[in-house]
Amino acid sequence: MGGLLGRAVDAGLALRWVGLAAREGGAGMCWSAAGTRLDGEEEADLRFDLASLTKPLATATLLLLARRDGLDLEQPVAEIVPELAGSPWNGVTFEQCATHTAGFPAWAPLYASGCGRDAYLDALRRVEPVAAAGSRVEYSCLGFLALGIALERAGGADLGVLFADLVAEPLGLAQELGFAPPADATVAPGERRWFVEERALTARGISAAPPPAPAGVWPCDDGNARGLGGVAGNAGLFGTAAAVARLAAEYLPGGGELLNAAEAELATRCRTDGLEQARGIGWQLASSPGCSAGPALPATAFGHTGFTGTSVWSDPDSRAVFVLLGNRLHPGGRTPDLHPLRRRFHTLAREAVGAGSHWDEGD
């Protein structure tokens, strides 16, 4: 495995990689590779900008607010965020935002007309749907930005505070997983400037500049999240490989210390039957065509990727979790295709930790 990640560094896919595979009740292994030397302590403590891994990991907050406060997944978001009432998003539900079926386009620079929640909600009112709600899966950061703001309204606190109080601290992960880590934290570096978003703005003919880094914290590479101080439903989490694996394991059948069995099943069951992708609440299922899971994982596996070079996949059959974290955007904003690497990693990692019951059934 070290050879695979070392070759990934040499090929310029990212300058730092940490991979982790863990199986419940069995072996767990961690591998790393870097263009500069990593010692054991740094490897263990190294946090990565998780980018869109924020989406499924932060849905634990949604599930726990539903349990604590009776938040209904079928409730229209506009009932909690009245600024969206009377807009194209008046009837979209929490579940539709969380399954990418609300009709939001994939991305737009909401910060182009101002930063902050009020400015973003005003910008969202002017965004046109790309499909009728519930009619298709359109992967969208905007839907999760709206969802994050709605969770803050429902929970009565900043999403970073809600995530820390409801998820990270109860699991003992507060020092390894959270939004906007302090500037002195050990973090794999990202872009030296916001090359990716600058290119996207130029391609759209938009003259706005990406939001600057918030003071005193590590900036995430997502501009819309930086415009909210680095705390958003679509991006902004930073974490270690071990912390990502620990939270992902909460979604395995039966739940864990935080999520109960019904919540884990709710989040990881396909809720988009007949549509383009198989999606749960925040999670993608391995039965989705062309996803990064690869042939080593069963169709029931659930996972997600992050634009910065991160991924996590969980196999509910063998109760194994596979995490691969890289910083492909450092330093110049390159975006090589990582799916072949991820699929090969899953094959080797599965072999390394043992296959479990799924693989004993003639695979």
XYZ file of N, CA and C in Angstrom, residues 60-326:
801
model
N -25.050 13.825 10.441
C -25.298 13.344 11.807
C -26.000 14.430 12.625
N -25.659 15.683 12.377
C -26.325 16.793 13.069
C -27.811 16.823 12.724
N -28.135 16.632 11.442
C -29.532 16.591 11.016
C -30.293 15.469 11.720
N -29.687 14.277 11.753
C -30.365 13.137 12.371
C -30.570 13.350 13.866
N -29.576 13.940 14.509
C -29.691 14.144 15.953
C -30.661 15.273 16.297
N -30.760 16.288 15.449
C -31.774 17.326 15.667
C -33.172 16.759 15.435
N -33.291 15.832 14.482
C -34.585 15.187 14.271
C -35.003 14.402 15.514
N -34.031 13.739 16.142
C -34.340 12.988 17.359
C -34.630 13.919 18.531
N -33.786 14.942 18.705
C -33.892 15.809 19.879
C -35.080 16.756 19.808
N -35.274 17.355 18.620
C -36.251 18.432 18.492
C -37.433 18.085 17.602
N -37.460 16.874 17.072
C -38.576 16.487 16.224
C -38.529 17.064 14.828
N -37.344 17.473 14.362
C -37.204 17.989 13.009
C -37.621 16.899 12.014
N -38.492 17.251 11.079
C -39.049 16.293 10.134
C -38.311 16.414 8.804
N -37.759 15.296 8.303
C -37.036 15.321 7.039
C -37.931 15.721 5.874
N -39.224 15.500 5.978
C -40.145 15.863 4.907
C -40.666 17.293 5.044
N -40.179 17.998 6.031
C -40.608 19.378 6.250
C -39.945 20.298 5.233
N -40.672 21.231 4.623
C -40.041 22.204 3.737
C -39.029 23.069 4.490
N -37.891 23.274 3.882
C -36.845 24.088 4.495
C -37.344 25.508 4.739
N -38.196 26.005 3.857
C -38.690 27.382 3.986
C -39.523 27.592 5.244
N -40.026 26.526 5.853
C -40.741 26.698 7.120
C -39.785 27.073 8.247
N -38.524 26.690 8.099
C -37.493 27.039 9.082
C -36.733 28.278 8.642
N -36.593 28.454 7.337
C -35.864 29.594 6.767
C -36.849 30.381 5.914
N -37.630 31.262 6.514
C -38.700 31.933 5.765
C -38.200 32.821 4.635
N -36.914 33.170 4.642
C -36.370 33.956 3.534
C -36.505 33.231 2.196
N -36.641 31.893 2.236
C -36.787 31.126 1.003
C -38.245 30.953 0.590
N -39.182 31.372 1.422
C -40.599 31.296 1.067
C -40.869 32.206 -0.127
N -41.719 31.746 -1.032
C -42.026 32.545 -2.211
C -40.966 32.499 -3.283
N -39.901 31.751 -3.055
C -38.829 31.577 -4.039
C -39.012 30.226 -4.734
N -38.179 29.902 -5.713
C -38.281 28.571 -6.327
C -38.065 27.432 -5.334
N -37.546 27.744 -4.157
C -37.204 26.720 -3.174
C -38.232 26.634 -2.053
N -39.380 27.225 -2.273
C -40.408 27.304 -1.245
C -40.819 25.933 -0.704
N -40.905 24.926 -1.583
C -41.419 23.631 -1.149
C -40.407 22.540 -0.971
N -39.112 22.824 -1.225
C -38.123 21.752 -1.133
C -37.925 21.362 0.331
N -37.703 20.078 0.552
C -37.644 19.548 1.909
C -36.208 19.321 2.362
N -36.067 19.077 3.648
C -34.765 18.721 4.198
C -34.219 17.482 3.495
N -35.073 16.489 3.298
C -34.607 15.265 2.655
C -34.165 15.521 1.224
N -34.890 16.336 0.485
C -34.489 16.610 -0.891
C -33.149 17.333 -0.954
N -32.903 18.236 -0.041
C -31.581 18.868 0.011
C -30.503 17.830 0.316
N -30.789 16.932 1.251
C -29.786 15.958 1.699
C -29.565 14.828 0.711
N -30.484 14.633 -0.239
C -30.328 13.584 -1.247
C -30.018 14.151 -2.629
N -29.784 15.451 -2.720
C -29.468 16.113 -3.990
C -30.616 16.005 -4.992
N -31.834 16.031 -4.510
C -32.997 15.967 -5.395
C -33.876 17.214 -5.300
N -33.340 18.287 -4.746
C -34.133 19.512 -4.572
C -34.234 20.333 -5.848
N -33.366 20.046 -6.837
C -33.366 20.820 -8.068
C -32.364 21.944 -8.109
N -31.555 22.103 -7.060
C -30.495 23.112 -7.065
C -29.438 22.772 -8.123
N -28.880 23.779 -8.799
C -27.721 23.505 -9.660
C -26.514 23.099 -8.824
N -25.508 22.558 -9.496
C -24.352 22.014 -8.790
C -23.631 23.071 -7.963
N -23.426 24.261 -8.548
C -22.606 25.264 -7.867
C -22.935 26.637 -8.424
N -22.759 27.622 -7.610
C -22.769 29.023 -8.009
C -22.003 29.782 -6.942
N -21.293 30.843 -7.307
C -20.558 31.629 -6.316
C -21.499 32.570 -5.582
N -22.130 32.075 -4.542
C -23.083 32.904 -3.804
C -22.420 34.157 -3.254
N -21.121 34.070 -2.995
C -20.387 35.209 -2.437
C -20.242 36.358 -3.430
N -20.574 36.132 -4.703
C -20.394 37.183 -5.712
C -21.228 38.419 -5.404
N -22.321 38.240 -4.683
C -23.157 39.391 -4.329
C -23.108 39.698 -2.836
N -22.118 39.138 -2.143
C -21.943 39.425 -0.727
C -21.801 38.158 0.098
N -21.043 38.255 1.182
C -20.822 37.111 2.063
C -21.755 37.169 3.267
N -21.898 36.048 3.918
C -22.747 35.962 5.095
C -24.074 35.287 4.785
N -24.760 34.847 5.820
C -25.986 34.068 5.640
C -27.099 34.865 4.986
N -27.283 36.099 5.386
C -28.356 36.902 4.787
C -28.115 37.098 3.296
N -26.861 37.420 2.930
C -26.540 37.619 1.516
C -26.710 36.332 0.725
N -26.321 35.206 1.322
C -26.458 33.926 0.628
C -27.930 33.562 0.409
N -28.768 33.788 1.404
C -30.184 33.473 1.239
C -30.804 34.354 0.159
N -30.390 35.606 0.106
C -30.880 36.489 -0.946
C -30.429 35.980 -2.310
N -29.173 35.530 -2.400
C -28.664 34.984 -3.662
C -29.399 33.695 -4.038
N -29.666 32.830 -3.057
C -30.369 31.577 -3.347
C -31.771 31.828 -3.888
N -32.423 32.870 -3.435
C -33.761 33.184 -3.941
C -33.734 33.429 -5.449
N -32.595 33.899 -5.962
C -32.494 34.239 -7.381
C -31.948 33.089 -8.230
N -31.556 31.995 -7.594
C -31.049 30.836 -8.340
C -32.220 30.091 -8.956
N -32.091 29.736 -10.234
C -33.139 29.009 -10.932
C -32.923 27.508 -10.819
N -33.970 26.725 -10.586
C -33.832 25.272 -10.518
C -33.386 24.687 -11.856
N -32.678 23.568 -11.782
C -32.304 22.840 -12.991
C -33.243 21.663 -13.230
N -34.099 21.372 -12.263
C -35.066 20.291 -12.383
C -36.145 20.484 -11.330
N -37.297 19.886 -11.550
C -38.340 19.905 -10.531
C -37.901 19.095 -9.322
N -38.246 19.558 -8.138
C -37.856 18.859 -6.912
C -38.347 17.418 -6.950
N -37.436 16.498 -6.634
C -37.760 15.085 -6.579
C -37.662 14.354 -7.899
N -37.375 15.078 -9.003
C -37.418 14.440 -10.322
C -36.077 13.872 -10.769
N -34.974 14.352 -10.213
C -33.674 13.833 -10.609
C -32.635 14.146 -9.541
N -31.540 13.403 -9.593
C -30.404 13.668 -8.721
C -29.465 14.621 -9.442
N -29.242 15.775 -8.860
C -28.272 16.746 -9.367
C -27.377 17.117 -8.196
N -26.174 16.532 -8.178
C -25.265 16.783 -7.050
C -25.075 18.281 -6.887
N -25.297 18.786 -5.690
C -25.338 20.229 -5.500
C -24.755 20.660 -4.168
N -23.781 21.562 -4.257
C -23.292 22.218 -3.049
C -24.318 23.221 -2.515
N -25.097 23.824 -3.413
C -26.043 24.850 -2.979
C -27.126 24.271 -2.079
N -27.576 23.059 -2.386
C -28.583 22.435 -1.540
C -28.084 22.218 -0.127
N -26.805 21.863 0.014
C -26.253 21.646 1.347
C -25.918 22.967 2.041
N -25.639 24.020 1.283
C -25.504 25.334 1.911
C -26.836 25.752 2.531
N -27.923 25.568 1.778
C -29.254 25.880 2.325
C -29.567 24.991 3.518
N -29.209 23.706 3.420
C -29.468 22.783 4.516
C -28.712 23.196 5.768
N -27.446 23.593 5.622
C -26.659 24.003 6.776
C -27.260 25.197 7.491
N -27.718 26.184 6.719
C -28.348 27.356 7.329
C -29.639 26.943 8.034
N -30.394 26.037 7.425
C -31.634 25.576 8.055
C -31.358 24.835 9.356
N -30.293 24.049 9.393
C -29.938 23.348 10.632
C -29.566 24.336 11.723
N -28.886 25.406 11.347
C -28.560 26.428 12.346
C -29.823 27.067 12.908
N -30.781 27.351 12.037
C -32.039 27.936 12.508
C -32.775 26.958 13.424
N -32.823 25.696 12.995
C -33.554 24.693 13.779
C -32.880 24.421 15.113
N -31.542 24.391 15.115
C -30.804 24.064 16.330
C -30.474 25.248 17.206
N -30.678 26.459 16.689
C -30.446 27.659 17.477
C -28.992 27.973 17.732
N -28.097 27.527 16.864
C -26.669 27.778 17.051
C -25.953 27.641 15.718
N -24.757 28.166 15.664
C -23.865 28.005 14.526
C -23.652 26.512 14.241
N -23.562 26.139 12.956
C -23.392 24.730 12.591
C -22.127 24.141 13.209
N -21.074 24.945 13.298
C -19.853 24.446 13.927
C -20.067 24.093 15.386
N -20.842 24.913 16.094
C -21.154 24.639 17.504
C -22.050 23.412 17.612
N -23.070 23.343 16.750
C -23.965 22.181 16.782
C -23.205 20.891 16.518
N -22.326 20.907 15.512
C -21.569 19.700 15.184
C -20.660 19.313 16.342
N -20.001 20.287 16.944
C -19.124 19.984 18.081
C -19.913 19.431 19.258
N -21.025 20.078 19.590
C -21.795 19.682 20.771
C -22.513 18.342 20.597
N -23.076 18.139 19.402
C -23.904 16.957 19.188
C -23.119 15.755 18.675
N -22.006 15.997 17.974
C -21.317 14.904 17.276
C -19.883 14.720 17.763
N -19.039 15.722 17.559
C -17.604 15.536 17.800
C -17.285 15.294 19.274
N -17.823 16.114 20.163
C -17.486 15.959 21.581
C -18.022 14.656 22.174
N -19.264 14.263 21.915
C -19.721 12.981 22.457
C -18.897 11.783 21.985
N -18.310 11.875 20.787
C -17.485 10.784 20.268
C -16.011 10.934 20.645
N -15.669 11.980 21.387
C -14.279 12.200 21.770
C -13.405 12.651 20.627
N -13.992 13.345 19.628
C -13.254 13.731 18.422
C -13.043 15.237 18.307
N -13.299 15.974 19.351
C -13.278 17.435 19.253
C -11.924 17.987 18.823
N -10.835 17.273 19.127
C -9.497 17.748 18.757
C -9.067 17.230 17.391
N -9.910 16.423 16.756
C -9.515 15.813 15.481
C -10.477 16.108 14.340
N -11.666 16.595 14.636
C -12.687 16.757 13.609
C -13.546 17.964 13.938
N -13.544 18.955 13.053
C -14.352 20.133 13.303
C -14.158 21.180 12.222
N -14.944 22.224 12.324
C -14.860 23.332 11.379
C -13.799 24.330 11.819
N -13.203 24.996 10.831
C -12.312 26.140 11.061
C -11.310 25.895 12.182
N -10.390 24.916 12.020
C -9.400 24.667 13.071
C -8.470 25.865 13.237
N -7.884 26.022 14.418
C -6.983 27.164 14.639
C -5.792 27.116 13.698
N -5.241 28.286 13.450
C -4.156 28.406 12.474
C -2.916 27.616 12.859
N -2.755 27.269 14.140
C -1.578 26.510 14.554
C -1.815 24.998 14.544
N -2.971 24.544 14.056
C -3.245 23.112 13.971
C -2.375 22.478 12.879
N -2.137 21.174 12.998
C -1.354 20.441 12.011
C -2.280 20.024 10.874
N -2.185 20.743 9.750
C -3.102 20.555 8.629
C -2.302 20.408 7.343
N -2.689 19.465 6.499
C -2.078 19.333 5.178
C -2.404 20.582 4.363
N -1.417 21.234 3.773
C -1.673 22.509 3.097
C -2.540 22.354 1.859
N -3.283 23.415 1.568
C -4.128 23.446 0.375
C -3.556 24.377 -0.672
N -4.440 25.004 -1.435
C -3.991 25.911 -2.489
C -3.252 27.113 -1.904
N -2.251 27.582 -2.638
C -1.539 28.790 -2.204
C -2.348 30.048 -2.472
N -3.221 29.993 -3.429
C -4.269 30.995 -3.629
C -5.431 30.253 -4.274
N -6.543 30.935 -4.474
C -7.770 30.217 -4.835
C -7.864 30.011 -6.336
N -6.923 29.225 -6.866
C -6.814 29.021 -8.311
C -8.084 28.420 -8.912
N -8.628 27.386 -8.277
C -9.772 26.679 -8.845
C -10.966 27.615 -8.981
N -11.262 28.355 -7.934
C -12.422 29.242 -8.000
C -12.166 30.430 -8.920
N -10.936 30.892 -8.981
C -10.633 31.967 -9.926
C -10.906 31.516 -11.356
N -10.521 30.269 -11.669
C -10.797 29.746 -13.010
C -12.301 29.621 -13.255
N -13.033 29.153 -12.242
C -14.476 28.991 -12.390
C -15.166 30.344 -12.590
N -14.735 31.348 -11.866
C -15.317 32.686 -12.013
C -15.017 33.255 -13.401
N -13.787 33.058 -13.865
C -13.418 33.544 -15.190
C -14.250 32.858 -16.262
N -14.431 31.545 -16.121
C -15.206 30.796 -17.112
C -16.651 31.281 -17.177
N -17.180 31.766 -16.066
C -18.568 32.259 -16.027
C -18.666 33.751 -16.321
N -17.521 34.399 -16.523
C -17.535 35.827 -16.790
C -17.925 36.662 -15.593
N -17.624 36.177 -14.388
C -17.973 36.885 -13.153
C -16.721 37.588 -12.628
N -16.827 38.847 -12.318
C -15.658 39.632 -11.917
C -15.352 39.578 -10.434
N -16.195 38.942 -9.637
C -15.972 38.880 -8.185
C -14.724 38.066 -7.860
N -14.155 38.339 -6.683
C -13.008 37.582 -6.188
C -13.474 36.589 -5.130
N -12.828 35.414 -5.036
C -13.182 34.471 -3.972
C -12.967 35.102 -2.607
N -13.764 34.725 -1.612
C -13.598 35.286 -0.268
C -12.207 34.999 0.292
N -11.671 35.923 1.075
C -10.350 35.707 1.674
C -10.422 34.690 2.805
N -9.259 34.306 3.304
C -9.182 33.386 4.432
C -9.666 34.089 5.698
N -10.517 33.447 6.485
C -10.918 34.025 7.776
C -9.704 34.160 8.697
N -9.689 35.156 9.519
C -8.555 35.412 10.400
C -8.450 34.349 11.486
N -7.235 33.904 11.747
C -6.947 33.061 12.902
C -7.261 31.595 12.760
N -7.744 31.164 11.585
C -8.093 29.757 11.396
C -7.538 29.274 10.062
N -7.486 27.943 9.919
C -7.124 27.368 8.629
C -8.270 27.607 7.654
N -7.983 28.175 6.476
C -9.058 28.398 5.514
C -9.348 27.138 4.709
N -10.619 26.831 4.508
C -10.974 25.725 3.628
C -10.890 26.207 2.178
N -10.783 25.264 1.264
C -10.623 25.619 -0.145
C -11.933 25.980 -0.826
N -13.059 25.835 -0.150
C -14.360 26.146 -0.736
C -14.720 27.604 -0.469
N -14.894 28.381 -1.541
C -15.162 29.806 -1.385
C -16.482 30.114 -0.718
N -17.535 29.389 -1.083
C -18.819 29.640 -0.440
C -18.749 29.384 1.057
N -18.022 28.346 1.464
C -17.878 28.076 2.896
C -17.039 29.158 3.570
N -15.975 29.621 2.914
C -15.173 30.715 3.502
C -16.017 31.960 3.692
N -16.967 32.189 2.782
C -17.855 33.345 2.917
C -18.780 33.262 4.110
N -18.858 32.078 4.735
C -19.606 31.902 5.982
C -18.664 31.667 7.151
N -17.437 32.120 7.020
C -16.465 31.962 8.099
C -15.860 30.576 8.171
N -16.025 29.781 7.109
C -15.481 28.427 7.096
C -16.405 27.381 7.683
N -17.662 27.737 7.940
C -18.630 26.816 8.559
C -19.869 26.748 7.672
N -20.030 25.633 6.956
C -21.149 25.514 6.026
C -21.569 24.058 5.902
N -22.763 23.841 5.384
C -23.251 22.480 5.236
C -22.600 21.718 4.109
N -22.026 22.418 3.142
C -21.436 21.748 1.984
C -19.958 21.459 2.148
N -19.250 22.213 2.974
C -17.795 22.077 3.117
C -17.365 22.839 4.367
N -16.127 22.587 4.765
C -15.583 23.315 5.905
C -15.024 22.441 7.002
N -15.423 21.169 7.061
C -14.855 20.278 8.071
C -13.398 19.952 7.750
N -12.594 19.887 8.799
C -11.225 19.379 8.736
C -11.146 18.183 9.680
N -10.371 17.176 9.305
C -10.281 16.038 10.197
C -9.143 15.105 9.873
N -8.807 14.263 10.837
C -7.820 13.209 10.649
C -8.504 11.992 10.039
N -7.691 11.090 9.498
C -8.246 9.864 8.926
C -8.966 9.041 9.990
N -8.387 8.958 11.175
C -9.008 8.170 12.237
C -10.354 8.748 12.651
N -10.457 10.070 12.721
C -11.714 10.697 13.113
C -12.791 10.490 12.059
N -12.405 10.600 10.780
C -13.364 10.355 9.707
C -13.889 8.927 9.788
N -12.980 7.973 9.993
C -13.393 6.574 10.085
C -14.307 6.351 11.283
N -13.997 6.987 12.385
C -14.803 6.796 13.597
C -16.230 7.266 13.390
N -16.401 8.436 12.775
C -17.753 8.930 12.561
C -18.461 8.123 11.479
N -17.767 7.761 10.414
C -18.395 6.959 9.361
C -18.899 5.634 9.908
N -18.185 5.063 10.876
C -18.588 3.779 11.450
C -19.907 3.872 12.202
N -20.303 5.081 12.614
C -21.592 5.250 13.274
C -22.759 4.879 12.361
N -22.515 4.913 11.057
C -23.570 4.646 10.088
C -23.647 3.175 9.682
N -22.772 2.329 10.203
C -22.852 0.902 9.907
C -24.130 0.313 10.509
N -24.600 -0.812 9.980
C -25.846 -1.399 10.500
C -25.827 -1.559 12.018
N -26.904 -1.141 12.651
C -26.986 -1.177 14.108
C -26.616 0.116 14.771
N -26.013 1.049 13.999
C -25.595 2.320 14.582
C -24.372 2.177 15.448
N -24.205 3.093 16.384
C -23.011 3.093 17.231
C -23.301 3.765 18.552
N -22.318 4.493 19.061
C -22.487 5.194 20.329
C -23.390 6.421 20.179
N -23.444 6.970 18.972
C -24.154 8.230 18.749
C -25.468 8.006 18.014
N -25.403 7.349 16.869
C -26.595 7.087 16.069
C -27.188 5.745 16.446
N -28.506 5.674 16.456
C -29.131 4.385 16.712
C -29.324 3.626 15.398
N -29.801 2.412 15.490
C -29.918 1.554 14.307
C -30.839 2.159 13.257
N -31.957 2.726 13.698
C -32.915 3.292 12.751
C -32.323 4.496 12.027
N -31.560 5.330 12.731
C -30.950 6.508 12.105
C -29.886 6.103 11.100
N -29.065 5.112 11.449
C -28.040 4.641 10.522
C -28.673 4.066 9.265
N -29.737 3.295 9.439
C -30.415 2.692 8.293
C -31.081 3.752 7.436
N -31.680 4.734 8.072
C -32.332 5.827 7.352
C -31.346 6.556 6.445
N -30.152 6.815 6.954
C -29.176 7.606 6.218
C -28.529 6.848 5.066
N -28.423 5.536 5.188
C -27.643 4.758 4.219
C -28.499 3.902 3.298
N -29.815 3.964 3.433
C -30.713 3.274 2.510
C -30.935 4.156 1.286
N -31.004 3.545 0.108
C -31.248 4.314 -1.106
C -32.609 4.998 -1.030
N -32.591 6.304 -1.222
C -33.817 7.101 -1.172
C -34.098 7.748 -2.535
N -33.397 7.280 -3.564
C -33.554 7.862 -4.906
C -33.781 6.766 -5.946
N -34.572 5.772 -5.601
C -34.838 4.667 -6.524
C -35.352 5.192 -7.864
N -34.758 4.656 -8.951
C -35.184 5.031 -10.285
C -34.556 6.289 -10.834
N -33.745 6.966 -10.031
C -33.084 8.183 -10.491
C -31.632 7.894 -10.875
N -30.895 8.933 -11.275
C -29.578 8.758 -11.888
C -28.538 8.161 -10.955
N -28.592 8.481 -9.692
C -27.640 7.984 -8.698
C -28.401 7.413 -7.515
N -27.748 6.488 -6.839
C -28.310 5.944 -5.602
C -27.779 6.778 -4.441
N -28.687 7.458 -3.761
C -28.306 8.384 -2.699
C -29.098 8.101 -1.426
N -28.385 8.182 -0.297
C -29.027 8.197 1.000
C -29.045 9.616 1.527
N -29.131 9.756 2.834
C -29.101 11.076 3.452
C -27.622 11.494 3.565
N -27.190 12.284 2.612
C -25.801 12.719 2.572
C -24.873 11.765 1.848
N -25.136 10.470 1.915
C -24.228 9.458 1.383
C -24.581 9.065 -0.053
N -23.537 8.694 -0.801
C -23.716 8.032 -2.089
C -23.579 6.531 -1.872
N -24.347 5.739 -2.611
C -24.247 4.286 -2.526
C -23.407 3.770 -3.686
N -22.712 2.650 -3.447
C -21.776 2.110 -4.434
C -22.465 1.609 -5.687
N -23.778 1.466 -5.658
C -24.507 1.075 -6.858
C -24.648 2.217 -7.857
N -24.219 3.433 -7.496
C -24.252 4.568 -8.415
C -23.255 4.353 -9.546
N -23.669 4.501 -10.804
C -22.739 4.301 -11.922
C -21.551 5.240 -11.844
N -20.347 4.675 -12.060
C -19.149 5.486 -12.167
C -18.599 6.040 -10.877
N -19.110 5.605 -9.723
C -18.642 6.181 -8.458
C -17.253 5.641 -8.118
N -16.682 6.155 -7.050
C -15.290 5.854 -6.702
C -15.120 4.588 -5.881
N -16.204 3.886 -5.558
C -16.088 2.701 -4.702
C -15.259 1.608 -5.353
N -15.545 1.308 -6.614
C -14.820 0.270 -7.321
C -15.352 -1.126 -7.041
N -14.801 -2.136 -7.731
C -15.339 -3.498 -7.643
C -15.066 -4.195 -6.324
N -14.173 -3.670 -5.499
C -13.860 -4.325 -4.225
C -14.976 -4.185 -3.204
N -15.861 -3.225 -3.407
C -16.911 -2.960 -2.424
C -18.263 -3.373 -2.974
N -19.157 -3.844 -2.105
C -20.481 -4.283 -2.558
C -21.366 -3.097 -2.915
N -22.442 -3.372 -3.629
C -23.362 -2.318 -4.050
C -23.989 -1.594 -2.873
N -24.019 -2.244 -1.708
C -24.616 -1.635 -0.516
C -23.653 -0.719 0.231
N -22.394 -0.661 -0.194
C -21.431 0.227 0.459
C -21.886 1.678 0.302
N -21.521 2.515 1.247
C -21.871 3.931 1.185
C -20.623 4.762 1.436
N -20.558 5.900 0.769
C -19.362 6.722 0.912
C -19.536 8.086 0.289
N -18.405 8.781 0.142
C -18.413 10.121 -0.439
C -16.981 10.506 -0.764
N -16.852 11.485 -1.655
C -15.547 12.053 -1.971
C -15.557 13.541 -1.667
N -14.354 14.125 -1.586
C -14.195 15.559 -1.392
C -13.287 16.126 -2.465
N -13.597 17.321 -2.943
C -12.883 17.933 -4.064
C -11.401 18.108 -3.781
N -11.025 18.276 -2.540
C -9.624 18.486 -2.189
C -8.778 17.223 -2.342
N -9.433 16.055 -2.489
C -8.694 14.808 -2.643
C -9.002 13.791 -1.567
N -10.150 13.904 -0.941
C -10.500 13.049 0.192
C -11.609 12.065 -0.186
N -11.689 10.964 0.546
C -12.795 10.025 0.352
C -12.936 9.132 1.570
N -14.161 8.625 1.757
C -14.434 7.610 2.774
C -15.510 6.693 2.219
N -15.311 5.380 2.374
C -16.308 4.380 1.984
C -16.420 3.353 3.093
N -17.642 2.912 3.334
C -17.910 1.918 4.371
C -18.642 0.731 3.758
N -18.215 -0.462 4.151
C -18.828 -1.708 3.685
C -19.682 -2.272 4.817
N -21.001 -2.186 4.695
C -21.849 -2.668 5.794
C -21.816 -4.176 5.963
N -21.416 -4.922 4.920
C -21.378 -6.380 5.014
C -20.211 -6.859 5.872
N -19.010 -6.358 5.582
C -17.829 -6.757 6.361
C -17.565 -5.805 7.518
N -18.382 -4.735 7.626
C -18.265 -3.741 8.704
C -16.861 -3.131 8.719
N -16.414 -2.750 7.543
C -15.101 -2.123 7.374
C -15.273 -0.707 6.835
N -14.338 0.169 7.216
C -14.340 1.561 6.761
C -12.990 1.846 6.119
N -13.024 2.532 4.971
C -11.818 2.833 4.205
C -11.741 4.342 3.979
N -10.674 4.948 4.458
C -10.500 6.398 4.359
C -9.221 6.683 3.583
N -9.306 7.576 2.622
C -8.126 8.011 1.868
C -8.163 9.532 1.781
N -7.201 10.172 2.414
C -7.156 11.632 2.463
C -5.915 12.137 1.747
N -6.110 13.034 0.801
C -5.010 13.667 0.085
C -5.269 15.149 -0.074
